[in-house]
Short mmCIF file of C-alpha atoms and ligand atoms in Angstrom, two decimals:
data_model
loop_
_atom_site.label_atom_id
_atom_site.label_comp_id
_atom_site.label_asym_id
_atom_site.label_seq_id
_atom_site.Cartn_x
_atom_site.Cartn_y
_atom_site.Cartn_z
CA MET A 1 -21.81 58.19 -31.31
CA ARG A 2 -18.44 57.25 -29.82
CA VAL A 3 -16.25 60.21 -28.88
CA ARG A 4 -12.75 60.53 -27.43
CA GLN A 5 -12.07 62.48 -24.26
CA ILE A 6 -9.14 63.44 -22.03
CA SER A 7 -9.35 61.65 -18.69
CA PHE A 8 -7.26 61.83 -15.56
CA THR A 9 -7.45 58.12 -14.75
CA GLY A 10 -5.38 58.43 -11.55
CA VAL A 11 -2.97 60.82 -9.85
CA GLY A 12 -0.36 61.75 -12.47
CA ARG A 13 -2.08 59.64 -15.15
CA VAL A 14 -3.67 61.21 -18.22
CA ALA A 15 -5.22 59.13 -20.99
CA VAL A 16 -7.53 59.33 -23.98
CA THR A 17 -10.68 57.35 -23.19
CA GLU A 18 -13.94 56.81 -25.06
CA ALA A 19 -17.50 57.78 -24.21
CA GLU A 20 -20.92 57.68 -25.82
CA VAL A 21 -22.54 61.01 -26.76
CA ARG A 22 -26.05 61.56 -28.13
CA GLU A 23 -25.97 62.65 -31.77
CA ASP A 24 -29.21 64.65 -31.60
CA PRO A 25 -29.16 67.62 -29.25
CA GLY A 26 -32.29 67.82 -27.10
CA ASP A 27 -34.49 70.80 -26.30
CA GLY A 28 -32.34 73.92 -25.87
CA GLU A 29 -29.16 71.96 -26.50
CA VAL A 30 -26.38 72.25 -29.06
CA LEU A 31 -23.93 69.67 -30.43
CA ILE A 32 -20.44 71.09 -30.86
CA ALA A 33 -17.19 69.83 -32.34
CA VAL A 34 -14.47 70.75 -29.86
CA SER A 35 -11.38 72.12 -31.54
CA HIS A 36 -9.06 73.19 -28.71
CA VAL A 37 -8.72 72.53 -24.98
CA GLY A 38 -6.54 74.75 -22.80
CA ILE A 39 -4.58 73.29 -19.89
CA CYS A 40 -4.86 75.36 -16.72
CA GLY A 41 -2.90 75.38 -13.48
CA SER A 42 -5.96 74.12 -11.63
CA ASP A 43 -6.20 71.14 -14.04
CA LEU A 44 -2.59 70.30 -13.16
CA ALA A 45 -3.52 70.53 -9.46
CA VAL A 46 -6.25 67.91 -10.03
CA LEU A 47 -3.89 65.70 -12.04
CA GLY A 48 -1.21 66.03 -9.36
CA GLY A 49 -3.66 65.14 -6.58
CA HIS A 50 -3.37 68.46 -4.73
CA HIS A 51 -6.56 70.26 -5.79
CA PRO A 52 -8.59 71.22 -2.67
CA TRP A 53 -11.64 69.12 -3.60
CA THR A 54 -11.35 67.37 -6.98
CA ARG A 55 -9.42 64.10 -7.28
CA PRO A 56 -8.91 61.77 -10.27
CA PRO A 57 -10.55 59.89 -11.88
CA VAL A 58 -12.24 62.72 -13.76
CA VAL A 59 -12.75 63.85 -17.35
CA THR A 60 -10.87 67.16 -17.58
CA GLY A 61 -11.36 70.36 -19.59
CA HIS A 62 -12.87 73.75 -18.85
CA GLU A 63 -11.13 75.96 -21.43
CA VAL A 64 -12.80 74.81 -24.61
CA SER A 65 -13.45 76.28 -28.06
CA GLY A 66 -15.13 74.69 -31.05
CA HIS A 67 -17.93 75.13 -33.54
CA VAL A 68 -21.60 74.26 -33.68
CA LEU A 69 -22.55 71.09 -35.59
CA ALA A 70 -26.29 70.95 -34.85
CA THR A 71 -28.88 72.71 -32.74
CA GLY A 72 -31.82 71.10 -30.96
CA PRO A 73 -35.40 72.39 -30.84
CA GLY A 74 -35.59 75.53 -28.72
CA ALA A 75 -31.95 76.50 -29.42
CA HIS A 76 -32.33 79.54 -31.64
CA ARG A 77 -29.39 81.80 -30.86
CA LEU A 78 -26.64 79.72 -32.50
CA GLN A 79 -26.37 78.27 -36.01
CA PRO A 80 -24.36 75.33 -37.34
CA GLY A 81 -20.87 76.61 -38.18
CA ASP A 82 -20.80 79.27 -35.45
CA ARG A 83 -17.54 79.36 -33.52
CA VAL A 84 -18.09 79.13 -29.77
CA VAL A 85 -16.42 79.14 -26.37
CA LEU A 86 -17.86 77.21 -23.46
CA ASN A 87 -18.67 78.76 -20.09
CA PRO A 88 -17.59 75.93 -17.76
CA LEU A 89 -19.68 77.13 -14.78
CA ARG A 90 -23.16 75.73 -14.18
CA ALA A 91 -24.90 77.76 -11.46
CA CYS A 92 -28.30 77.07 -9.87
CA GLY A 93 -29.85 80.28 -11.22
CA SER A 94 -32.19 80.69 -8.25
CA CYS A 95 -30.14 81.43 -5.10
CA ALA A 96 -29.63 84.98 -3.80
CA ARG A 97 -26.19 85.35 -5.42
CA CYS A 98 -27.42 84.00 -8.77
CA ARG A 99 -30.41 86.37 -8.71
CA GLN A 100 -28.02 89.27 -8.15
CA GLY A 101 -25.90 88.22 -11.14
CA ALA A 102 -22.92 86.96 -9.12
CA VAL A 103 -23.41 83.45 -10.50
CA ASN A 104 -19.76 82.58 -9.90
CA GLN A 105 -20.49 82.91 -6.15
CA CYS A 106 -23.34 80.36 -6.33
CA GLU A 107 -22.65 77.75 -3.67
CA SER A 108 -24.56 75.12 -5.64
CA ALA A 109 -22.59 75.76 -8.82
CA ALA A 110 -20.52 73.04 -10.45
CA VAL A 111 -17.63 73.54 -12.85
CA ARG A 112 -16.69 71.26 -15.74
CA GLY A 113 -13.63 69.20 -15.01
CA TYR A 114 -14.25 69.51 -11.24
CA ARG A 115 -17.70 68.74 -9.83
CA LEU A 116 -19.01 68.17 -13.38
CA PRO A 117 -17.36 65.97 -16.02
CA GLY A 118 -15.00 68.06 -18.14
CA ALA A 119 -15.48 69.21 -21.71
CA ALA A 120 -12.26 67.86 -23.25
CA MET A 121 -14.26 65.67 -25.65
CA THR A 122 -14.15 65.52 -29.43
CA ARG A 123 -17.94 66.09 -29.54
CA LEU A 124 -20.09 67.57 -26.82
CA VAL A 125 -23.80 68.24 -26.26
CA VAL A 126 -24.34 71.30 -24.07
CA PRO A 127 -27.17 73.68 -23.16
CA GLU A 128 -27.05 76.59 -25.64
CA ARG A 129 -26.95 79.09 -22.76
CA GLU A 130 -23.50 77.76 -21.75
CA LEU A 131 -22.01 78.71 -25.13
CA HIS A 132 -20.70 82.14 -26.11
CA ARG A 133 -20.42 83.03 -29.79
CA VAL A 134 -16.99 84.04 -31.08
CA PRO A 135 -16.51 86.27 -34.18
CA PRO A 136 -15.46 84.08 -37.14
CA GLN A 137 -12.15 85.93 -37.64
CA VAL A 138 -10.84 84.73 -34.25
CA PRO A 139 -8.79 81.52 -34.67
CA ALA A 140 -10.12 78.69 -32.50
CA GLU A 141 -6.83 78.29 -30.61
CA LEU A 142 -7.03 81.93 -29.53
CA ALA A 143 -10.76 81.72 -28.78
CA CYS A 144 -10.11 79.07 -26.16
CA CYS A 145 -7.93 81.60 -24.27
CA ALA A 146 -11.02 83.79 -23.70
CA GLU A 147 -11.88 81.59 -20.71
CA PRO A 148 -8.69 82.27 -18.68
CA LEU A 149 -8.80 85.90 -19.87
CA ALA A 150 -12.32 86.19 -18.42
CA ALA A 151 -11.01 84.89 -15.09
CA ALA A 152 -8.15 87.41 -15.19
CA TRP A 153 -10.46 90.26 -16.20
CA HIS A 154 -12.76 89.48 -13.29
CA ALA A 155 -9.85 89.18 -10.82
CA ALA A 156 -8.47 92.57 -11.91
CA GLY A 157 -11.82 94.10 -11.01
CA ARG A 158 -11.85 92.70 -7.47
CA ALA A 159 -9.50 95.40 -6.09
CA SER A 160 -10.54 99.03 -6.39
CA GLN A 161 -7.23 100.80 -5.72
CA LEU A 162 -4.84 99.95 -8.53
CA ASP A 163 -2.30 102.76 -7.98
CA GLU A 164 0.66 100.45 -7.40
CA VAL A 165 0.11 96.79 -8.13
CA ALA A 166 1.93 93.49 -7.60
CA VAL A 167 1.13 90.25 -9.42
CA ILE A 168 2.61 87.06 -7.99
CA GLY A 169 3.16 84.43 -10.68
CA ALA A 170 3.60 84.99 -14.43
CA GLY A 171 1.82 81.90 -15.71
CA SER A 172 -1.12 82.32 -18.06
CA ILE A 173 -3.40 83.86 -15.41
CA GLY A 174 -0.66 86.20 -14.12
CA LEU A 175 0.21 87.43 -17.61
CA LEU A 176 -3.46 87.81 -18.62
CA LEU A 177 -4.06 89.64 -15.33
CA LEU A 178 -1.21 91.98 -16.24
CA ALA A 179 -2.99 92.74 -19.53
CA ALA A 180 -6.36 93.14 -17.80
CA LEU A 181 -4.90 95.47 -15.15
CA ARG A 182 -3.32 97.66 -17.83
CA ARG A 183 -6.65 97.79 -19.70
CA ARG A 184 -8.31 98.82 -16.43
CA GLY A 185 -5.86 101.71 -16.03
CA ALA A 186 -3.68 100.33 -13.22
CA GLY A 187 -0.52 102.19 -12.19
CA PRO A 188 2.95 100.58 -12.27
CA ILE A 189 2.75 96.78 -12.09
CA THR A 190 5.43 94.63 -10.46
CA VAL A 191 5.48 90.93 -11.35
CA ILE A 192 7.11 88.36 -9.06
CA GLU A 193 8.08 85.16 -10.87
CA PRO A 194 10.93 82.64 -10.43
CA ASP A 195 11.33 81.77 -14.14
CA ARG A 196 13.59 84.19 -16.02
CA GLY A 197 11.84 83.71 -19.41
CA LYS A 198 8.45 84.48 -17.88
CA ARG A 199 9.87 87.58 -16.18
CA GLU A 200 11.07 88.76 -19.61
CA LEU A 201 7.63 88.05 -21.05
CA ALA A 202 6.06 90.10 -18.24
CA ARG A 203 8.38 93.05 -18.94
CA ALA A 204 7.71 92.82 -22.68
CA ARG A 205 3.97 92.89 -21.91
CA GLY A 206 4.17 96.08 -19.88
CA ALA A 207 5.17 95.16 -16.32
CA GLY A 208 7.07 98.10 -14.78
CA GLN A 209 9.40 95.59 -13.17
CA ALA A 210 9.65 91.82 -12.86
CA ALA A 211 11.62 90.26 -10.02
CA ALA A 212 12.40 86.79 -8.73
CA PRO A 213 10.91 85.94 -5.30
CA GLY A 214 13.05 87.71 -2.69
CA GLY A 215 14.42 90.02 -5.39
CA LEU A 216 12.59 93.21 -4.35
CA PRO A 217 13.90 95.78 -1.84
CA PRO A 218 12.66 95.13 1.72
CA GLU A 219 9.18 96.26 2.72
CA PRO A 220 7.72 97.04 -0.69
CA ARG A 221 4.19 98.50 -0.66
CA PHE A 222 1.39 97.91 -3.15
CA THR A 223 -2.21 99.12 -3.02
CA ALA A 224 -3.23 95.78 -4.54
CA VAL A 225 -1.45 92.41 -4.55
CA PHE A 226 -2.82 89.66 -6.80
CA ASP A 227 -1.59 86.22 -5.75
CA CYS A 228 -1.89 83.80 -8.69
CA VAL A 229 0.03 81.12 -6.77
CA CYS A 230 -1.59 81.07 -3.28
CA LYS A 231 1.04 78.97 -1.59
CA PRO A 232 1.74 79.72 2.10
CA ALA A 233 4.90 81.73 1.27
CA THR A 234 3.23 83.85 -1.42
CA LEU A 235 0.12 84.67 0.64
CA ASP A 236 2.32 85.59 3.59
CA TRP A 237 4.35 87.90 1.35
CA ALA A 238 1.16 89.38 -0.13
CA GLY A 239 -0.26 90.16 3.33
CA ARG A 240 2.98 91.96 4.26
CA ALA A 241 3.45 93.79 0.94
CA ALA A 242 -0.07 95.25 0.72
CA SER A 243 -0.09 98.90 1.78
CA ALA A 244 -2.23 100.11 4.68
CA GLY A 245 -5.83 99.99 3.47
CA GLY A 246 -4.74 97.91 0.48
CA THR A 247 -6.13 94.64 -0.83
CA VAL A 248 -4.81 91.14 -1.37
CA VAL A 249 -6.69 89.17 -4.04
CA ALA A 250 -6.31 85.38 -3.88
CA VAL A 251 -6.52 84.29 -7.54
CA GLY A 252 -4.61 81.00 -7.58
CA VAL A 253 -6.08 77.77 -6.22
CA PRO A 254 -4.58 76.96 -2.79
CA SER A 255 -4.11 73.30 -1.98
CA GLY A 256 -5.50 73.78 1.56
CA PRO A 257 -5.80 76.31 4.42
CA VAL A 258 -2.89 78.74 4.73
CA VAL A 259 -1.69 81.03 7.50
CA ILE A 260 -1.87 84.77 6.73
CA PRO A 261 -0.08 87.62 8.59
CA LEU A 262 -3.31 88.63 10.29
CA PRO A 263 -1.85 90.94 12.99
CA ARG A 264 -0.51 93.35 10.35
CA MET A 265 -3.58 92.94 8.14
CA GLN A 266 -5.90 93.67 11.07
CA ARG A 267 -3.97 96.68 12.34
CA TYR A 268 -3.53 98.34 8.93
CA GLU A 269 -6.89 97.29 7.48
CA VAL A 270 -5.56 95.18 4.64
CA GLY A 271 -8.38 93.35 2.89
CA LEU A 272 -8.25 89.79 1.62
CA LEU A 273 -10.62 88.82 -1.20
CA GLY A 274 -11.03 85.71 -3.27
CA SER A 275 -11.49 85.65 -7.02
CA GLY A 276 -13.07 82.51 -8.44
CA LEU A 277 -14.31 82.21 -12.02
CA TYR A 278 -16.48 85.11 -13.27
CA PRO A 279 -20.02 86.07 -14.31
CA PRO A 280 -20.81 85.31 -18.00
CA GLY A 281 -20.40 88.94 -19.11
CA ASP A 282 -16.67 88.67 -18.41
CA LEU A 283 -16.41 85.83 -20.91
CA ASP A 284 -17.90 88.12 -23.56
CA THR A 285 -15.37 90.78 -22.52
CA GLY A 286 -12.56 88.24 -22.94
CA ILE A 287 -13.83 87.29 -26.40
CA SER A 288 -14.11 90.97 -27.42
CA LEU A 289 -10.59 91.79 -26.18
CA ILE A 290 -9.15 88.89 -28.19
CA ALA A 291 -11.24 89.70 -31.29
CA ALA A 292 -10.10 93.34 -31.16
CA GLN A 293 -6.49 92.16 -30.66
CA ALA A 294 -6.45 94.33 -27.54
CA VAL A 295 -4.86 91.49 -25.56
CA ASP A 296 -2.18 89.31 -27.16
CA VAL A 297 -2.96 85.70 -26.31
CA ALA A 298 -1.00 84.10 -29.19
CA GLY A 299 2.22 85.15 -27.44
CA LEU A 300 1.28 83.08 -24.39
CA ILE A 301 0.92 79.75 -26.19
CA SER A 302 3.86 77.49 -25.30
CA GLY A 303 2.68 74.61 -27.45
CA ILE A 304 -0.28 73.01 -29.21
CA TYR A 305 -0.35 69.20 -29.10
CA PRO A 306 -2.60 66.79 -31.00
CA LEU A 307 -4.88 64.57 -28.90
CA ASP A 308 -2.65 61.56 -29.67
CA ARG A 309 0.18 63.27 -27.74
CA VAL A 310 -1.90 64.26 -24.74
CA ALA A 311 0.60 62.98 -22.15
CA GLU A 312 3.29 65.20 -23.66
CA ALA A 313 0.90 68.16 -23.58
CA TYR A 314 0.29 67.85 -19.81
CA ALA A 315 3.99 67.24 -19.17
CA ARG A 316 4.84 70.40 -21.11
CA ALA A 317 2.17 72.38 -19.23
CA GLY A 318 3.80 71.38 -15.95
CA GLN A 319 7.24 72.70 -16.86
CA ALA A 320 8.39 75.89 -15.10
CA ASP A 321 8.85 77.89 -18.31
CA SER A 322 5.50 76.91 -19.85
CA VAL A 323 2.67 79.45 -20.03
CA LYS A 324 -0.37 78.11 -21.94
CA VAL A 325 -0.47 74.67 -23.55
CA LEU A 326 -3.38 73.60 -25.75
CA VAL A 327 -4.59 70.26 -27.02
CA ALA A 328 -5.92 70.29 -30.59
CA MET A 329 -8.85 67.87 -30.89
CA PRO A 330 -9.31 65.88 -34.12
ZN1 ZN B 401 -8.56 77.58 -16.25
ZN1 ZN B 402 -27.11 79.89 -7.39
#
């Protein structure tokens, strides 16, 4: 069958293209109707040509919700009609990290929309094991936010001392991280964000304070600093603002190597950790938190655009005051 998909056809160019998809799912596979696709900062990095390793042309989409249309032989867990969220990571399953459950650290893994074609397609055939069931009461547009929430939940767990926390960037990951940190019992959380509306959103969602870059008193100290931006200036600030023995967590996607204030970090034993995707259990946690209304994701949605207005959707997602933009698939 012919399906429509969202393609980055060149740097800065997004278009709806067509592809052929098998109608009958094979062994262990499931055919789904995609209902919503979330636009992520890392998608915008690909579209803008500054992602570290993925360049257009590529089919985009890794934050995807929908429902099951048909199941193939050997797919027994899901039923037609079930609402689902896609896990965009495909790991090898056999390396040392995979065997220990840290599948997001698999060096052979590929992610949809990056090293694998994306999932922003009106219909999609996927292995059943890559789908997570969502309770029927969760609206599909909220279900699709379980994917970034899983990433934020995982990132929040990367630092062990959460006595006094800073989060750089109040986009969707920063604001979901704020929620995840509060759920994990973090102490006062300071958010650093240039956009005034997003700072207000951060305060309304429980940040102890929200400041513009450069707006904090000199030499602040945090036991954990989460950098959701990972530009040279933010990582430099993070390395200087972490307390002795504290941790910097790089959550955002950097566009290339950056210099860190290593002399201070070496002397005062400041750790630097990455956070990239998450093991599948965190996606179930994200779904549960949304289903229980324990994390407000509706309040993060800046706009939902139909597929026919896809260019507008990506333009909106790139604006400074935008948090989470979704595309509703027909
Ligand atoms: Zn994402
Ligand atoms: Zn592996």
